[in-house]
């Protein structure tokens, strides 16, 4: 036990076992879907208060457990900062969240298609700034964001909260995707901020370093911050494995500063 928190082994096997335990504990076939805002786009849309013109549109992508209330809280906070925020339920068209066998590859593609529809939705919705879109992915949602962003010309920024690399063992094992990502994907990636805990037992920190290395190799803009001793879910001290409000506050500060640089004003 360190700092009052029981630490998990860091091996790949332990990470896979831990992920399986989390999925079994928090995923249910009876999951409530978020409302359909447009054909094939399920989620909740949060707008800045007082009719303020949004400085950009942000799409939040949940982790493997689906769109829990914590994501709505994230959406409300960012809306208060002047953003339009779509908390996307990318499982809605992918037949839920319990994936086995050959369904995995089909549903991985369905998740990316859901994000593409979400981008089209915010791009075309009156009152939202066209061409100013950012993606914020948590865990598995970060992999969805990274795998899809290079195809989305309107996406100007990606925030990766402790996400797996879309070309490594996580996606190959749990999502049915391939092991290799075309180099063009990395070469076309918008600026990326990566926030990861050094002792994450679900998605090892090596994923964050691999993503950073791939982006730098292709000359892309990337910021990586690794939190010593922190684990999975570091943005959510109430429910994540890291119970540090200091870390959560710092991670949110870094995200806000990163977004403010890319979206300094509305219009």
mmCIF file of C-alpha atoms in Angstrom:
data_model
loop_
_atom_site.group_PDB
_atom_site.id
_atom_site.type_symbol
_atom_site.label_atom_id
_atom_site.label_comp_id
_atom_site.label_asym_id
_atom_site.label_seq_id
_atom_site.Cartn_x
_atom_site.Cartn_y
_atom_site.Cartn_z
ATOM 1 C CA UNK A 1 0.000 0.000 0.000
ATOM 2 C CA UNK A 2 1.321 3.438 -0.977
ATOM 3 C CA UNK A 3 -0.198 6.779 0.096
ATOM 4 C CA UNK A 4 -3.199 4.922 1.469
ATOM 5 C CA UNK A 5 -3.978 3.284 -1.889
ATOM 6 C CA UNK A 6 -3.403 -0.371 -2.666
ATOM 7 C CA UNK A 7 -1.189 -0.584 -5.747
ATOM 8 C CA UNK A 8 -1.623 -3.245 -8.420
ATOM 9 C CA UNK A 9 1.088 -5.180 -10.303
ATOM 10 C CA UNK A 10 2.319 -3.495 -13.447
ATOM 11 C CA UNK A 11 2.663 -6.515 -15.693
ATOM 12 C CA UNK A 12 0.683 -6.896 -18.897
ATOM 13 C CA UNK A 13 -1.027 -9.979 -17.526
ATOM 14 C CA UNK A 14 -2.139 -8.128 -14.434
ATOM 15 C CA UNK A 15 -3.466 -5.291 -16.579
ATOM 16 C CA UNK A 16 -5.544 -7.692 -18.637
ATOM 17 C CA UNK A 17 -6.904 -9.386 -15.526
ATOM 18 C CA UNK A 18 -7.668 -6.042 -13.934
ATOM 19 C CA UNK A 19 -9.525 -4.859 -17.024
ATOM 20 C CA UNK A 20 -11.584 -8.029 -17.059
ATOM 21 C CA UNK A 21 -12.490 -7.507 -13.407
ATOM 22 C CA UNK A 22 -13.538 -3.924 -14.061
ATOM 23 C CA UNK A 23 -15.652 -4.892 -17.046
ATOM 24 C CA UNK A 24 -17.379 -7.620 -15.074
ATOM 25 C CA UNK A 25 -18.053 -5.239 -12.216
ATOM 26 C CA UNK A 26 -19.385 -2.210 -14.068
ATOM 27 C CA UNK A 27 -20.736 -3.273 -17.470
ATOM 28 C CA UNK A 28 -24.340 -4.362 -17.804
ATOM 29 C CA UNK A 29 -26.481 -5.382 -20.766
ATOM 30 C CA UNK A 30 -29.248 -3.328 -19.163
ATOM 31 C CA UNK A 31 -27.315 -0.085 -19.600
ATOM 32 C CA UNK A 32 -29.477 2.991 -20.139
ATOM 33 C CA UNK A 33 -28.788 4.685 -23.449
ATOM 34 C CA UNK A 34 -28.495 8.430 -23.708
ATOM 35 C CA UNK A 35 -31.138 10.169 -25.851
ATOM 36 C CA UNK A 36 -30.827 10.364 -29.619
ATOM 37 C CA UNK A 37 -30.008 13.956 -30.586
ATOM 38 C CA UNK A 38 -29.866 13.233 -34.318
ATOM 39 C CA UNK A 39 -30.018 10.045 -36.420
ATOM 40 C CA UNK A 40 -27.327 7.746 -34.993
ATOM 41 C CA UNK A 41 -26.043 10.354 -32.510
ATOM 42 C CA UNK A 42 -26.850 9.552 -28.872
ATOM 43 C CA UNK A 43 -25.670 11.766 -26.063
ATOM 44 C CA UNK A 44 -26.134 14.895 -23.994
ATOM 45 C CA UNK A 45 -25.313 18.371 -25.268
ATOM 46 C CA UNK A 46 -24.187 21.063 -22.825
ATOM 47 C CA UNK A 47 -24.014 24.710 -23.910
ATOM 48 C CA UNK A 48 -22.358 27.743 -22.301
ATOM 49 C CA UNK A 49 -24.610 29.639 -19.881
ATOM 50 C CA UNK A 50 -26.368 32.854 -20.780
ATOM 51 C CA UNK A 51 -26.454 32.262 -24.517
ATOM 52 C CA UNK A 52 -22.706 32.845 -24.869
ATOM 53 C CA UNK A 53 -21.347 31.859 -28.269
ATOM 54 C CA UNK A 54 -19.285 28.675 -27.818
ATOM 55 C CA UNK A 55 -15.568 29.060 -28.455
ATOM 56 C CA UNK A 56 -15.458 25.485 -29.827
ATOM 57 C CA UNK A 57 -17.309 22.184 -29.764
ATOM 58 C CA UNK A 58 -15.908 19.355 -27.662
ATOM 59 C CA UNK A 59 -16.920 15.701 -27.892
ATOM 60 C CA UNK A 60 -16.369 13.558 -24.788
ATOM 61 C CA UNK A 61 -15.871 9.817 -25.263
ATOM 62 C CA UNK A 62 -16.516 7.517 -22.312
ATOM 63 C CA UNK A 63 -14.491 4.494 -21.251
ATOM 64 C CA UNK A 64 -15.354 0.821 -21.507
ATOM 65 C CA UNK A 65 -18.065 1.104 -18.852
ATOM 66 C CA UNK A 66 -20.256 3.431 -20.926
ATOM 67 C CA UNK A 67 -21.514 6.985 -20.296
ATOM 68 C CA UNK A 68 -21.568 7.180 -16.500
ATOM 69 C CA UNK A 69 -22.628 10.391 -14.676
ATOM 70 C CA UNK A 70 -19.008 11.515 -14.286
ATOM 71 C CA UNK A 71 -18.913 12.374 -17.987
ATOM 72 C CA UNK A 72 -21.953 14.605 -17.701
ATOM 73 C CA UNK A 73 -20.185 16.397 -14.848
ATOM 74 C CA UNK A 74 -17.151 16.879 -17.087
ATOM 75 C CA UNK A 75 -19.444 18.249 -19.792
ATOM 76 C CA UNK A 76 -21.060 20.785 -17.486
ATOM 77 C CA UNK A 77 -17.698 22.057 -16.234
ATOM 78 C CA UNK A 78 -16.373 22.562 -19.756
ATOM 79 C CA UNK A 79 -19.602 24.253 -20.844
ATOM 80 C CA UNK A 80 -19.085 26.713 -17.988
ATOM 81 C CA UNK A 81 -15.689 27.481 -19.574
ATOM 82 C CA UNK A 82 -17.437 28.541 -22.785
ATOM 83 C CA UNK A 83 -17.490 25.329 -24.821
ATOM 84 C CA UNK A 84 -20.331 23.408 -26.388
ATOM 85 C CA UNK A 85 -19.861 19.851 -25.120
ATOM 86 C CA UNK A 86 -21.389 16.691 -26.539
ATOM 87 C CA UNK A 87 -21.090 13.745 -24.159
ATOM 88 C CA UNK A 88 -21.328 10.970 -26.727
ATOM 89 C CA UNK A 89 -22.794 7.512 -26.128
ATOM 90 C CA UNK A 90 -20.786 5.707 -28.798
ATOM 91 C CA UNK A 91 -22.139 2.337 -27.659
ATOM 92 C CA UNK A 92 -25.727 3.120 -28.635
ATOM 93 C CA UNK A 93 -25.385 1.839 -32.201
ATOM 94 C CA UNK A 94 -22.855 -0.848 -31.253
ATOM 95 C CA UNK A 95 -25.339 -3.105 -29.425
ATOM 96 C CA UNK A 96 -24.153 -2.395 -25.930
ATOM 97 C CA UNK A 97 -20.810 -2.858 -24.281
ATOM 98 C CA UNK A 98 -20.260 -6.575 -23.664
ATOM 99 C CA UNK A 99 -18.148 -7.592 -26.635
ATOM 100 C CA UNK A 100 -17.045 -11.120 -27.436
ATOM 101 C CA UNK A 101 -15.600 -13.016 -30.374
ATOM 102 C CA UNK A 102 -16.129 -11.684 -33.882
ATOM 103 C CA UNK A 103 -18.430 -8.924 -32.593
ATOM 104 C CA UNK A 104 -15.427 -6.979 -31.364
ATOM 105 C CA UNK A 105 -14.087 -5.885 -34.746
ATOM 106 C CA UNK A 106 -17.557 -4.903 -35.951
ATOM 107 C CA UNK A 107 -18.278 -2.922 -32.818
ATOM 108 C CA UNK A 108 -14.883 -1.215 -32.823
ATOM 109 C CA UNK A 109 -15.747 0.054 -36.311
ATOM 110 C CA UNK A 110 -19.209 1.053 -35.077
ATOM 111 C CA UNK A 111 -17.677 3.144 -32.290
ATOM 112 C CA UNK A 112 -15.574 5.068 -34.788
ATOM 113 C CA UNK A 113 -18.589 5.543 -37.050
ATOM 114 C CA UNK A 114 -20.530 6.926 -34.076
ATOM 115 C CA UNK A 115 -17.801 9.502 -33.514
ATOM 116 C CA UNK A 116 -17.828 10.482 -37.188
ATOM 117 C CA UNK A 117 -21.591 11.054 -36.995
ATOM 118 C CA UNK A 118 -21.113 13.104 -33.839
ATOM 119 C CA UNK A 119 -18.590 15.349 -35.582
ATOM 120 C CA UNK A 120 -21.000 15.834 -38.476
ATOM 121 C CA UNK A 121 -23.729 16.686 -35.966
ATOM 122 C CA UNK A 122 -21.798 19.437 -34.168
ATOM 123 C CA UNK A 123 -20.376 20.694 -37.475
ATOM 124 C CA UNK A 124 -23.834 21.241 -38.943
ATOM 125 C CA UNK A 125 -25.795 22.303 -35.855
ATOM 126 C CA UNK A 126 -26.784 25.997 -35.937
ATOM 127 C CA UNK A 127 -25.131 28.080 -33.255
ATOM 128 C CA UNK A 128 -22.028 25.922 -32.960
ATOM 129 C CA UNK A 129 -18.705 27.100 -34.437
ATOM 130 C CA UNK A 130 -17.889 25.276 -37.656
ATOM 131 C CA UNK A 131 -14.425 23.785 -37.957
ATOM 132 C CA UNK A 132 -13.524 24.180 -34.270
ATOM 133 C CA UNK A 133 -13.851 20.729 -32.754
ATOM 134 C CA UNK A 134 -11.880 18.932 -30.051
ATOM 135 C CA UNK A 135 -12.065 15.348 -28.787
ATOM 136 C CA UNK A 136 -11.617 14.295 -25.167
ATOM 137 C CA UNK A 137 -11.315 10.549 -24.655
ATOM 138 C CA UNK A 138 -11.138 8.630 -21.408
ATOM 139 C CA UNK A 139 -9.440 5.212 -21.429
ATOM 140 C CA UNK A 140 -11.027 3.242 -24.287
ATOM 141 C CA UNK A 141 -12.642 6.471 -25.505
ATOM 142 C CA UNK A 142 -9.178 7.916 -26.069
ATOM 143 C CA UNK A 143 -8.345 4.995 -28.366
ATOM 144 C CA UNK A 144 -11.557 5.665 -30.307
ATOM 145 C CA UNK A 145 -10.599 9.340 -30.584
ATOM 146 C CA UNK A 146 -7.043 8.631 -31.730
ATOM 147 C CA UNK A 147 -8.132 5.996 -34.238
ATOM 148 C CA UNK A 148 -10.747 8.310 -35.791
ATOM 149 C CA UNK A 149 -9.323 11.848 -35.523
ATOM 150 C CA UNK A 150 -6.965 11.646 -38.547
ATOM 151 C CA UNK A 151 -10.011 11.142 -40.809
ATOM 152 C CA UNK A 152 -11.833 14.156 -39.377
ATOM 153 C CA UNK A 153 -10.520 17.371 -40.885
ATOM 154 C CA UNK A 154 -12.479 19.597 -38.491
ATOM 155 C CA UNK A 155 -10.874 18.102 -35.376
ATOM 156 C CA UNK A 156 -8.157 20.441 -34.104
ATOM 157 C CA UNK A 157 -7.187 18.843 -30.788
ATOM 158 C CA UNK A 158 -7.335 15.534 -28.892
ATOM 159 C CA UNK A 159 -7.044 15.033 -25.129
ATOM 160 C CA UNK A 160 -6.077 11.485 -24.173
ATOM 161 C CA UNK A 161 -6.875 10.593 -20.567
ATOM 162 C CA UNK A 162 -4.984 7.343 -19.789
ATOM 163 C CA UNK A 163 -5.937 5.748 -23.105
ATOM 164 C CA UNK A 164 -4.516 2.650 -24.786
ATOM 165 C CA UNK A 165 -2.641 2.975 -28.022
ATOM 166 C CA UNK A 166 -4.963 1.989 -30.880
ATOM 167 C CA UNK A 167 -2.212 -0.165 -32.369
ATOM 168 C CA UNK A 168 -1.151 -2.188 -29.349
ATOM 169 C CA UNK A 169 -2.309 -5.231 -27.390
ATOM 170 C CA UNK A 170 -5.390 -3.608 -25.826
ATOM 171 C CA UNK A 171 -7.181 -3.033 -29.096
ATOM 172 C CA UNK A 172 -5.964 -6.293 -30.602
ATOM 173 C CA UNK A 173 -7.202 -8.291 -27.613
ATOM 174 C CA UNK A 174 -10.289 -6.452 -26.410
ATOM 175 C CA UNK A 175 -11.532 -4.636 -29.506
ATOM 176 C CA UNK A 176 -10.709 -7.034 -32.319
ATOM 177 C CA UNK A 177 -8.626 -4.464 -34.178
ATOM 178 C CA UNK A 178 -5.327 -5.072 -35.894
ATOM 179 C CA UNK A 179 -1.878 -4.618 -34.389
ATOM 180 C CA UNK A 180 -0.632 -2.094 -36.928
ATOM 181 C CA UNK A 181 -1.812 1.436 -37.605
ATOM 182 C CA UNK A 182 -0.895 2.995 -40.957
ATOM 183 C CA UNK A 183 1.839 5.617 -40.555
ATOM 184 C CA UNK A 184 -0.460 8.085 -42.319
ATOM 185 C CA UNK A 185 -2.701 7.984 -39.252
ATOM 186 C CA UNK A 186 -0.005 9.424 -37.023
ATOM 187 C CA UNK A 187 1.147 11.860 -39.716
ATOM 188 C CA UNK A 188 -2.339 13.394 -39.895
ATOM 189 C CA UNK A 189 -3.062 13.583 -36.176
ATOM 190 C CA UNK A 190 -4.010 16.980 -34.696
ATOM 191 C CA UNK A 191 -2.254 18.200 -31.530
ATOM 192 C CA UNK A 192 -2.589 15.707 -28.681
ATOM 193 C CA UNK A 193 -2.378 16.060 -24.894
ATOM 194 C CA UNK A 194 -1.740 12.798 -23.003
ATOM 195 C CA UNK A 195 -2.413 12.480 -19.261
ATOM 196 C CA UNK A 196 -1.492 9.139 -17.676
ATOM 197 C CA UNK A 197 -0.627 7.623 -14.320
ATOM 198 C CA UNK A 198 2.723 5.862 -13.938
ATOM 199 C CA UNK A 199 1.151 2.950 -12.030
ATOM 200 C CA UNK A 200 -1.952 2.447 -14.154
ATOM 201 C CA UNK A 201 -2.798 -1.284 -13.898
ATOM 202 C CA UNK A 202 -5.499 -1.195 -16.591
ATOM 203 C CA UNK A 203 -3.689 0.642 -19.399
ATOM 204 C CA UNK A 204 0.071 0.527 -18.726
ATOM 205 C CA UNK A 205 1.904 3.824 -19.017
ATOM 206 C CA UNK A 206 3.952 2.307 -21.851
ATOM 207 C CA UNK A 207 0.948 3.029 -24.088
ATOM 208 C CA UNK A 208 1.252 6.745 -23.417
ATOM 209 C CA UNK A 209 4.951 6.694 -24.235
ATOM 210 C CA UNK A 210 4.318 4.712 -27.424
ATOM 211 C CA UNK A 211 1.680 7.190 -28.598
ATOM 212 C CA UNK A 212 4.010 10.107 -27.869
ATOM 213 C CA UNK A 213 6.895 8.442 -29.729
ATOM 214 C CA UNK A 214 4.757 7.701 -32.786
ATOM 215 C CA UNK A 215 3.521 11.277 -32.960
ATOM 216 C CA UNK A 216 6.992 12.788 -32.547
ATOM 217 C CA UNK A 217 8.366 10.420 -35.171
ATOM 218 C CA UNK A 218 5.889 11.891 -37.638
ATOM 219 C CA UNK A 219 6.491 15.486 -36.596
ATOM 220 C CA UNK A 220 3.188 15.995 -34.836
ATOM 221 C CA UNK A 221 2.496 18.204 -31.829
ATOM 222 C CA UNK A 222 2.138 16.244 -28.607
ATOM 223 C CA UNK A 223 2.312 16.932 -24.863
ATOM 224 C CA UNK A 224 2.737 14.093 -22.383
ATOM 225 C CA UNK A 225 2.356 14.382 -18.621
ATOM 226 C CA UNK A 226 2.833 11.288 -16.471
ATOM 227 C CA UNK A 227 1.648 11.429 -12.872
ATOM 228 C CA UNK A 228 3.958 9.516 -10.511
ATOM 229 C CA UNK A 229 2.227 6.822 -8.437
ATOM 230 C CA UNK A 230 -1.189 7.545 -9.979
ATOM 231 C CA UNK A 231 -3.437 4.902 -11.523
ATOM 232 C CA UNK A 232 -6.465 4.558 -13.813
ATOM 233 C CA UNK A 233 -9.298 7.089 -13.656
ATOM 234 C CA UNK A 234 -7.096 9.867 -12.317
ATOM 235 C CA UNK A 235 -9.631 12.514 -13.431
ATOM 236 C CA UNK A 236 -12.262 11.119 -11.054
ATOM 237 C CA UNK A 237 -11.005 10.819 -7.451
ATOM 238 C CA UNK A 238 -14.406 9.609 -6.257
ATOM 239 C CA UNK A 239 -14.631 6.571 -8.539
ATOM 240 C CA UNK A 240 -11.214 6.090 -10.161
ATOM 241 C CA UNK A 241 -8.342 4.008 -8.826
ATOM 242 C CA UNK A 242 -6.383 7.166 -8.017
ATOM 243 C CA UNK A 243 -8.098 9.009 -5.164
ATOM 244 C CA UNK A 244 -6.155 12.258 -5.397
ATOM 245 C CA UNK A 245 -8.086 15.481 -5.815
ATOM 246 C CA UNK A 246 -4.758 17.264 -6.335
ATOM 247 C CA UNK A 247 -3.970 15.082 -9.351
ATOM 248 C CA UNK A 248 -7.491 15.423 -10.731
ATOM 249 C CA UNK A 249 -7.353 19.210 -10.407
ATOM 250 C CA UNK A 250 -3.950 19.349 -12.104
ATOM 251 C CA UNK A 251 -5.093 17.123 -14.960
ATOM 252 C CA UNK A 252 -8.136 19.300 -15.562
ATOM 253 C CA UNK A 253 -6.003 22.433 -15.445
ATOM 254 C CA UNK A 254 -3.660 21.038 -18.067
ATOM 255 C CA UNK A 255 -6.610 20.063 -20.246
ATOM 256 C CA UNK A 256 -8.165 23.533 -20.000
ATOM 257 C CA UNK A 257 -4.869 25.245 -20.839
ATOM 258 C CA UNK A 258 -4.285 22.922 -23.791
ATOM 259 C CA UNK A 259 -7.777 23.590 -25.165
ATOM 260 C CA UNK A 260 -7.545 27.338 -24.567
ATOM 261 C CA UNK A 261 -4.412 27.517 -26.724
ATOM 262 C CA UNK A 262 -6.163 25.760 -29.608
ATOM 263 C CA UNK A 263 -9.493 27.562 -29.195
ATOM 264 C CA UNK A 264 -8.622 30.999 -27.816
ATOM 265 C CA UNK A 265 -11.819 32.808 -28.849
ATOM 266 C CA UNK A 266 -15.196 32.051 -30.354
ATOM 267 C CA UNK A 267 -15.727 32.371 -34.080
#
